[in-house]
Short mmCIF file of C-alpha atoms in Angstrom, two decimals:
data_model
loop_
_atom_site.label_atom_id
_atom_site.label_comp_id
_atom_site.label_asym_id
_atom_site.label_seq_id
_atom_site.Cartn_x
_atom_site.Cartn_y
_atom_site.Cartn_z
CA UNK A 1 165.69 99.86 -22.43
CA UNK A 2 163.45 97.55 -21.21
CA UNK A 3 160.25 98.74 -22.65
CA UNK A 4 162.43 98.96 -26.31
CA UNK A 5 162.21 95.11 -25.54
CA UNK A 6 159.44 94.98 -24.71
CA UNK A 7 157.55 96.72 -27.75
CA UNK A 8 160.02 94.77 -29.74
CA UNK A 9 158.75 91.57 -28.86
CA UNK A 10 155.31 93.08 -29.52
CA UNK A 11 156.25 93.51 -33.24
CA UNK A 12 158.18 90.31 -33.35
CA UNK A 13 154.71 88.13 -32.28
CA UNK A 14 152.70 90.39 -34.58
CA UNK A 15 154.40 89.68 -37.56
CA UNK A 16 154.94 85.68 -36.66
CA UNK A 17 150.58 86.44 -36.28
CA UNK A 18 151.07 87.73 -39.98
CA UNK A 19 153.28 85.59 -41.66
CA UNK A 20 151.52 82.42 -40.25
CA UNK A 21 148.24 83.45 -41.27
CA UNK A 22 149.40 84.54 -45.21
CA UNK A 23 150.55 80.57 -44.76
CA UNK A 24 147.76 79.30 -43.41
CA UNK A 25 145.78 81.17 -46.70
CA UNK A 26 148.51 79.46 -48.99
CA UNK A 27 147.96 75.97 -47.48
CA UNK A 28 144.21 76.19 -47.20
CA UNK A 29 143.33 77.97 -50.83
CA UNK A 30 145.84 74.68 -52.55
CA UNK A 31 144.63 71.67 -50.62
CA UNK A 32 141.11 72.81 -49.95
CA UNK A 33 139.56 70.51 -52.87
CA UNK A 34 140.94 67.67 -51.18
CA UNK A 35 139.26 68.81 -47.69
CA UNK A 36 136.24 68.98 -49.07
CA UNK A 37 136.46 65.12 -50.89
CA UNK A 38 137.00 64.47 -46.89
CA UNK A 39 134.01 65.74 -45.35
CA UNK A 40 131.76 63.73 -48.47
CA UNK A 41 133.55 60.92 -47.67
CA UNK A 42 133.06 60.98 -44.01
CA UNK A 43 129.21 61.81 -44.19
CA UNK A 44 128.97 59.25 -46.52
CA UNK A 45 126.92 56.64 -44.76
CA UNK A 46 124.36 58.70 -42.85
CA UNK A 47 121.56 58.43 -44.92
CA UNK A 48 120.06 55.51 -46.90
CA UNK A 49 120.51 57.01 -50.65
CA UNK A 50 124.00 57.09 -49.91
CA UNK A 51 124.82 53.67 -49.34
CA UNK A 52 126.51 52.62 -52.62
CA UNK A 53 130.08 52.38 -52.48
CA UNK A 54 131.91 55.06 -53.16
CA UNK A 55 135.41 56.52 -53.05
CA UNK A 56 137.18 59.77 -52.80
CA UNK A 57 138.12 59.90 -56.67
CA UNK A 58 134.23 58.86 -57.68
CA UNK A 59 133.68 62.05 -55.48
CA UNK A 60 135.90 64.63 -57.07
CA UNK A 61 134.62 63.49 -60.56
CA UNK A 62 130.93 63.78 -59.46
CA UNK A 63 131.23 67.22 -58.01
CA UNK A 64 132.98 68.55 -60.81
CA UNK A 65 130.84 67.20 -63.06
CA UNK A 66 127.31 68.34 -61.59
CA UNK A 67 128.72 71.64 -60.23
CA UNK A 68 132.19 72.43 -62.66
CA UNK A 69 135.45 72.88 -61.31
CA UNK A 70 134.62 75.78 -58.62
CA UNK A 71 132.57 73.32 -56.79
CA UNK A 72 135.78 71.93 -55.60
CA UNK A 73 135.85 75.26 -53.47
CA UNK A 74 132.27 75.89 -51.78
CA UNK A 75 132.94 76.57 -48.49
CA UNK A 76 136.13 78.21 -49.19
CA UNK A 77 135.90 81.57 -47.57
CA UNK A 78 134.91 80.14 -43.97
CA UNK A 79 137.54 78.02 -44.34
CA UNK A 80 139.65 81.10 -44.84
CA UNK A 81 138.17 82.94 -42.43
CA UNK A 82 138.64 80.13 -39.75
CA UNK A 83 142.60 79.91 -40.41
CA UNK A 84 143.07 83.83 -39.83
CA UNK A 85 142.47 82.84 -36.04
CA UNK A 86 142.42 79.27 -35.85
CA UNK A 87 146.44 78.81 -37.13
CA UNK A 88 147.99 81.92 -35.62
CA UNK A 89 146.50 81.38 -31.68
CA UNK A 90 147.73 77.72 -32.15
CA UNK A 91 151.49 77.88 -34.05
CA UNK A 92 152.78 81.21 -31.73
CA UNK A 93 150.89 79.61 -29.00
CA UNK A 94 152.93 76.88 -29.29
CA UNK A 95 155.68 78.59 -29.66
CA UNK A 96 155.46 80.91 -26.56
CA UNK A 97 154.50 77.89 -24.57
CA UNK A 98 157.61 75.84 -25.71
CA UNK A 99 159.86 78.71 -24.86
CA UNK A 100 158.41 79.44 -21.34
CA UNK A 101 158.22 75.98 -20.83
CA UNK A 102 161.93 75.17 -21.97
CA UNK A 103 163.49 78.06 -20.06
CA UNK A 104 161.90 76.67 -16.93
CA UNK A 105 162.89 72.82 -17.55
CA UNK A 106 165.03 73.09 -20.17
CA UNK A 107 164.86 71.13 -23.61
CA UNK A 108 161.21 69.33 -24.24
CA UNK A 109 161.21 65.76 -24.56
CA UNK A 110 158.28 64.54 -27.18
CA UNK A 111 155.80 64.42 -24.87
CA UNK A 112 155.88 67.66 -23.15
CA UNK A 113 155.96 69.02 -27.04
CA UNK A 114 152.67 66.91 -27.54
CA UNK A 115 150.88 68.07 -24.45
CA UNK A 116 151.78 72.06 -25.21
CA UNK A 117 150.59 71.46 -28.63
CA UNK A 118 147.47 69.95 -27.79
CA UNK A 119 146.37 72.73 -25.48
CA UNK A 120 147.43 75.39 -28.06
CA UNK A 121 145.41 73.80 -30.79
CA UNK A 122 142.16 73.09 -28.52
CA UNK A 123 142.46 77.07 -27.27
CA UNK A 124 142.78 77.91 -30.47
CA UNK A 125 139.79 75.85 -31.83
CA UNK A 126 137.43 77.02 -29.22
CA UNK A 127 137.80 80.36 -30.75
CA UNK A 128 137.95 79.50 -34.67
CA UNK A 129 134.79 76.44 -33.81
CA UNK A 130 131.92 78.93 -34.93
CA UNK A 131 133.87 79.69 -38.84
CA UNK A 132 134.51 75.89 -38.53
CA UNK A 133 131.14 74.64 -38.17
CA UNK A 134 130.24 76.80 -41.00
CA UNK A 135 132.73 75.51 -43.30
CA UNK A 136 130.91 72.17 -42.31
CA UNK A 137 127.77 73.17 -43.59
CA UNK A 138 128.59 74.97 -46.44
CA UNK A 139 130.98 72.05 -47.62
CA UNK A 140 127.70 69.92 -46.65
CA UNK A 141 124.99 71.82 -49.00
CA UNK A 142 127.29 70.84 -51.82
CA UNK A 143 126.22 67.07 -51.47
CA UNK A 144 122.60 68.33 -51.52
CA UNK A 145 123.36 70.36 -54.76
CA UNK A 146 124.78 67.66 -56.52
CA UNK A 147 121.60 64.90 -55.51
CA UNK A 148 119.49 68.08 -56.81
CA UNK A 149 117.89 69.57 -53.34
CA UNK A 150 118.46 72.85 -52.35
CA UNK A 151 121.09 74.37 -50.37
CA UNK A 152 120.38 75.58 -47.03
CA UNK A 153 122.68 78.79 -47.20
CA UNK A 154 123.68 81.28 -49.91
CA UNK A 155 126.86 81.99 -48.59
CA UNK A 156 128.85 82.32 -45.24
CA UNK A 157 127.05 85.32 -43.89
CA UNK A 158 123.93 83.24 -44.50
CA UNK A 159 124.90 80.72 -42.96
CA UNK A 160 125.88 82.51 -39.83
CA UNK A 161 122.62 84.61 -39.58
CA UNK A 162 120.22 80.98 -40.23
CA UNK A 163 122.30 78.97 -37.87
CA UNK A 164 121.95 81.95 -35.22
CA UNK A 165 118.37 81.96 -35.72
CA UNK A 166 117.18 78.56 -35.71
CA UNK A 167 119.48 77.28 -33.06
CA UNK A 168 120.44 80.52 -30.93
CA UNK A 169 123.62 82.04 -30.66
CA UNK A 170 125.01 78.62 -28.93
CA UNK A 171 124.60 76.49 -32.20
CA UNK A 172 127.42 77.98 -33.36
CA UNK A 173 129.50 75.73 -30.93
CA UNK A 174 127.71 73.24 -31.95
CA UNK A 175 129.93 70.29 -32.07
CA UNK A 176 132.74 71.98 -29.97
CA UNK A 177 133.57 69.40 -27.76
CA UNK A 178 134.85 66.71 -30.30
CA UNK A 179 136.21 69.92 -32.49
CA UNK A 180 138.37 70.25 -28.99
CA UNK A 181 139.24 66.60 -29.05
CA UNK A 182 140.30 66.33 -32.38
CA UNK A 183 142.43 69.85 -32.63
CA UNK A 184 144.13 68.21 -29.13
CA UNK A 185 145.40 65.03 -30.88
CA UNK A 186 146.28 67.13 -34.60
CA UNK A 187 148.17 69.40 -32.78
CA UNK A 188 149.62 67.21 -30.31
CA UNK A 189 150.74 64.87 -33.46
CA UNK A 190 151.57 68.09 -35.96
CA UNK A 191 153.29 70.63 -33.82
CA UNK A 192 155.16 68.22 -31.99
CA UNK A 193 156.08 65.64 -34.66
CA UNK A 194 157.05 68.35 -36.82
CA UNK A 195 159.05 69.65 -34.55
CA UNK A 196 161.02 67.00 -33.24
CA UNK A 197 160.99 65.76 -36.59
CA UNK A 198 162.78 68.99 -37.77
CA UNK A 199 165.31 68.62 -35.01
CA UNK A 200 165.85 65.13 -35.37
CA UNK A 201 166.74 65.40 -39.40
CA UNK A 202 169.10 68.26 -38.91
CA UNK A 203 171.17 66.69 -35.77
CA UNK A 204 171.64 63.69 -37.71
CA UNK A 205 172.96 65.67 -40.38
CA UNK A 206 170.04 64.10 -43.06
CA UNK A 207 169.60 67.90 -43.89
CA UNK A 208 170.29 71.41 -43.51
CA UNK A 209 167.18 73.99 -41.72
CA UNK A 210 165.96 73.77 -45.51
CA UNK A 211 162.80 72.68 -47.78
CA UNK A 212 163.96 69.26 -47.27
CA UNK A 213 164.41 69.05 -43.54
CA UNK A 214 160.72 71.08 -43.85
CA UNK A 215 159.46 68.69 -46.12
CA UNK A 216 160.57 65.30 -44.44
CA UNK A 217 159.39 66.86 -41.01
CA UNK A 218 156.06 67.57 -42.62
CA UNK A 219 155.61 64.38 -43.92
CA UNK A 220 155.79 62.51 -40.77
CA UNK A 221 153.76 65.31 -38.98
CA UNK A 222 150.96 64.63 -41.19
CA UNK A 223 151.28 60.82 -41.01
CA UNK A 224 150.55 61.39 -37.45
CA UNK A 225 148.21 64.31 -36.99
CA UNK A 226 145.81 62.07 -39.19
CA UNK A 227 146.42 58.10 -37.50
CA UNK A 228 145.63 60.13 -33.93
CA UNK A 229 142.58 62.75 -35.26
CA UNK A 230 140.35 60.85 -37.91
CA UNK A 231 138.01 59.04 -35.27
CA UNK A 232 137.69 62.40 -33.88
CA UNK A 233 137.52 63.96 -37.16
CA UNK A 234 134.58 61.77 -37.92
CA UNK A 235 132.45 62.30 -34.99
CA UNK A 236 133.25 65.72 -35.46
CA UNK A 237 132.34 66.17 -38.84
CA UNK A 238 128.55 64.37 -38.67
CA UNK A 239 128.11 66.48 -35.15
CA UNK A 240 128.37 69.59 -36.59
CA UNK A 241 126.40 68.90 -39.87
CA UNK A 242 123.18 67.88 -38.06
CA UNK A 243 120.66 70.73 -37.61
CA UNK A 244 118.45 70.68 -35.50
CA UNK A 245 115.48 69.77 -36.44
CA UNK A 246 112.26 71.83 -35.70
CA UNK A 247 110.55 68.81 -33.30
CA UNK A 248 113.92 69.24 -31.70
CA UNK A 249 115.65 65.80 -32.81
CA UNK A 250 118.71 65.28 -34.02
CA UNK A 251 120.01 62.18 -35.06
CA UNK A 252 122.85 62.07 -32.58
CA UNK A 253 122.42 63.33 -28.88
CA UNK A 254 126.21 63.61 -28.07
CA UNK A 255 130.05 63.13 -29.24
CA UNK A 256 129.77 59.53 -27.62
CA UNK A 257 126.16 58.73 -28.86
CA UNK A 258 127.55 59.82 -32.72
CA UNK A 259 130.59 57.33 -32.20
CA UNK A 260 128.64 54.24 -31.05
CA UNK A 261 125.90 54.55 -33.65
CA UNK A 262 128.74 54.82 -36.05
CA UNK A 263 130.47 52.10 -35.06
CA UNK A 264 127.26 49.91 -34.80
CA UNK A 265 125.40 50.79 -38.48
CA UNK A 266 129.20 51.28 -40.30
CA UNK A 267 131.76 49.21 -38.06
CA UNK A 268 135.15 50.29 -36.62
CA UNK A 269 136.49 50.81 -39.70
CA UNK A 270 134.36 54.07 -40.42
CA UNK A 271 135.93 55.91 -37.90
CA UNK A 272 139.08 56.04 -40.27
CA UNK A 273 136.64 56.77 -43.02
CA UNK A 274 138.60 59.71 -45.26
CA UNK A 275 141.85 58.57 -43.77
CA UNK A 276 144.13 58.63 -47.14
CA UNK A 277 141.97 61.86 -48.54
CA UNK A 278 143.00 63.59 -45.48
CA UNK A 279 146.36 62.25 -45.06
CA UNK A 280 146.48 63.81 -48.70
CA UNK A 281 145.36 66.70 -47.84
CA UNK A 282 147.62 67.03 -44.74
CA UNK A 283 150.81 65.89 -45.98
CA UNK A 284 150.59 68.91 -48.96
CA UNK A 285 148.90 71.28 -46.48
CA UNK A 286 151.79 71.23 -44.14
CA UNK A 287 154.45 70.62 -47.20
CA UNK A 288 152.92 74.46 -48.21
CA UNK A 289 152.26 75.74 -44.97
CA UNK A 290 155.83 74.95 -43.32
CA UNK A 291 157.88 75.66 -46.10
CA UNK A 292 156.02 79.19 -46.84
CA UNK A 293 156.50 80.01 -43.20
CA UNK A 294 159.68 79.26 -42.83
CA UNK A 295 160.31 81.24 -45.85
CA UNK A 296 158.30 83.85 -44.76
CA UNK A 297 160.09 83.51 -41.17
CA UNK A 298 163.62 83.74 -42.71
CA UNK A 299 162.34 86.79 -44.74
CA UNK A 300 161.22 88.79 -41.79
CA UNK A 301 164.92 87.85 -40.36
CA UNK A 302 163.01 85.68 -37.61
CA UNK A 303 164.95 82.28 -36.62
CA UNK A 304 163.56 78.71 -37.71
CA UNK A 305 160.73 77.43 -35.91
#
């Protein structure tokens, strides 16, 4: 009897593994274009030829119109690729962690939700940091495309093979440390926002466990997965897209050296650079992802998150 449990809980984590990453797919392959306005946006200042003004609607109309609408996607596949471990290790992470942690203490209060999802989502993006850094880059050589230079990489694969050889098998962690702070404070504000959020609008009878409960929870989630993460998201982002160079410079030496000289050349204010583009992005990304898995969830006759 108790190994019938046991394998049944086997299948029951396997196919919350499955059903989060078709989500995860969902989310990523709508609200990718929007991602991608992001990471111009938030390199936007490094260099001297970019120093014009600019915004994130100038950007979508620049890249489609220099590389057609499928520019909106380069970088999609690492993106992808990223989710299928990077979402899955962090949401039934979460989960497991909340459960254990509940039936020792009982209910979670806010904060204990915001502490287990902020270790789920930084063991989680330890794994997924190498298809993230990629993503970076590949998003990255867009930008050179459309000011006419050549991209570095062809594709993912590319990618993975130049990065390996020019900066060793480590550079694909490049950046990991603020990719660990920021998944910390999105998951710590997603996971635990959402769900409190969830529980919060059905207790006070604003909605049923339905799209609209989802979509309210969501909402808020996003609102405060992005206020907590876009510093990090920042530093982050220009860590990971600076390779090294073959003197052995690179324009900034650490997570703390990238978010003084930012704050110095750009002021405070470019630490929240991309903030509504990935609020947008966000906000529809977890609309999609939650109410899919749920879906999904209720489907496989699993009960709400």
């Amino acid at each position: 009897m108790k190994s019938g449990h046991q394998q049944g809980g086997v299948d029951t984590t396997h196919t919350k593994i499955l059903i989060t990453s078709l989500s995860a797919m969902v989310a990523e392959s709508t609200t990718f274009p929007i991602d991608l306005i992001k990471t111009r946006l938030q390199l936007h200042g490094e260099s001297i030829s970019s120093s014009r003004s600019t915004g994130a609607f100038r950007i979508g109309l620049d890249i489609i119109h220099k590389q057609g609408p499928l520019g909106l996607y380069k970088g999609l596949s690492p993106a992808i690729f990223r989710h299928l471990f990077y979402t899955p290790i962090r949401i039934v992470g979460y989960e497991h962690m909340r459960s254990v942690a509940s039936a020792n203490n009982g209910s979670l209060s806010i904060i204990g939700k915001a502490f287990v999802g902020g270790i789920s989502g930084s063991m989680a993006q330890v794994i997924a940091s190498p298809a993230d850094l990629i993503k970076v880059r590949m998003q990255a050589d867009s930008q050179m495309m459309s000011q006419g230079l050549q991209p570095r990489y062809s594709g993912p694969f590319d990618a993975l093979n130049k990065i390996v050889q020019a900066e060793g098998f480590q550079g694909l962690w490049k950046g990991v440390f603020p990719n660990i702070q920021r998944a910390f404070l999105v998951n710590m504000g997603e996971l635990a926002v959402y769900d409190h959020a969830k529980q919060f609008v059905i207790k006070s009878r604003i909605a049923e466990d339905n799209v609209y409960a989802h979509t309210l929870a969501s909402i808020m989630s996003g609102l405060a997965a992005t206020s907590l993460s876009c510093p990090a998201d920042v530093v982050k982002t220009r860590m990971m897209n600076q390779a090294a160079k073959k003197e052995g410079n690179v324009l900034y030496s650490s997570s703390y050296d990238c978010l003084v000289k930012t704050v110095k050349v750009e002021g405070l204010r470019a630490l929240w650079k991309g903030f509504f583009p990935t609020w947008a992005r966000l906000g529809p990304w977890q609309f999609v992802f939650w109410v899919s898995y749920e879906k999904f969830r209720k489907f496989a006759g699993l009960s709400s998150f």
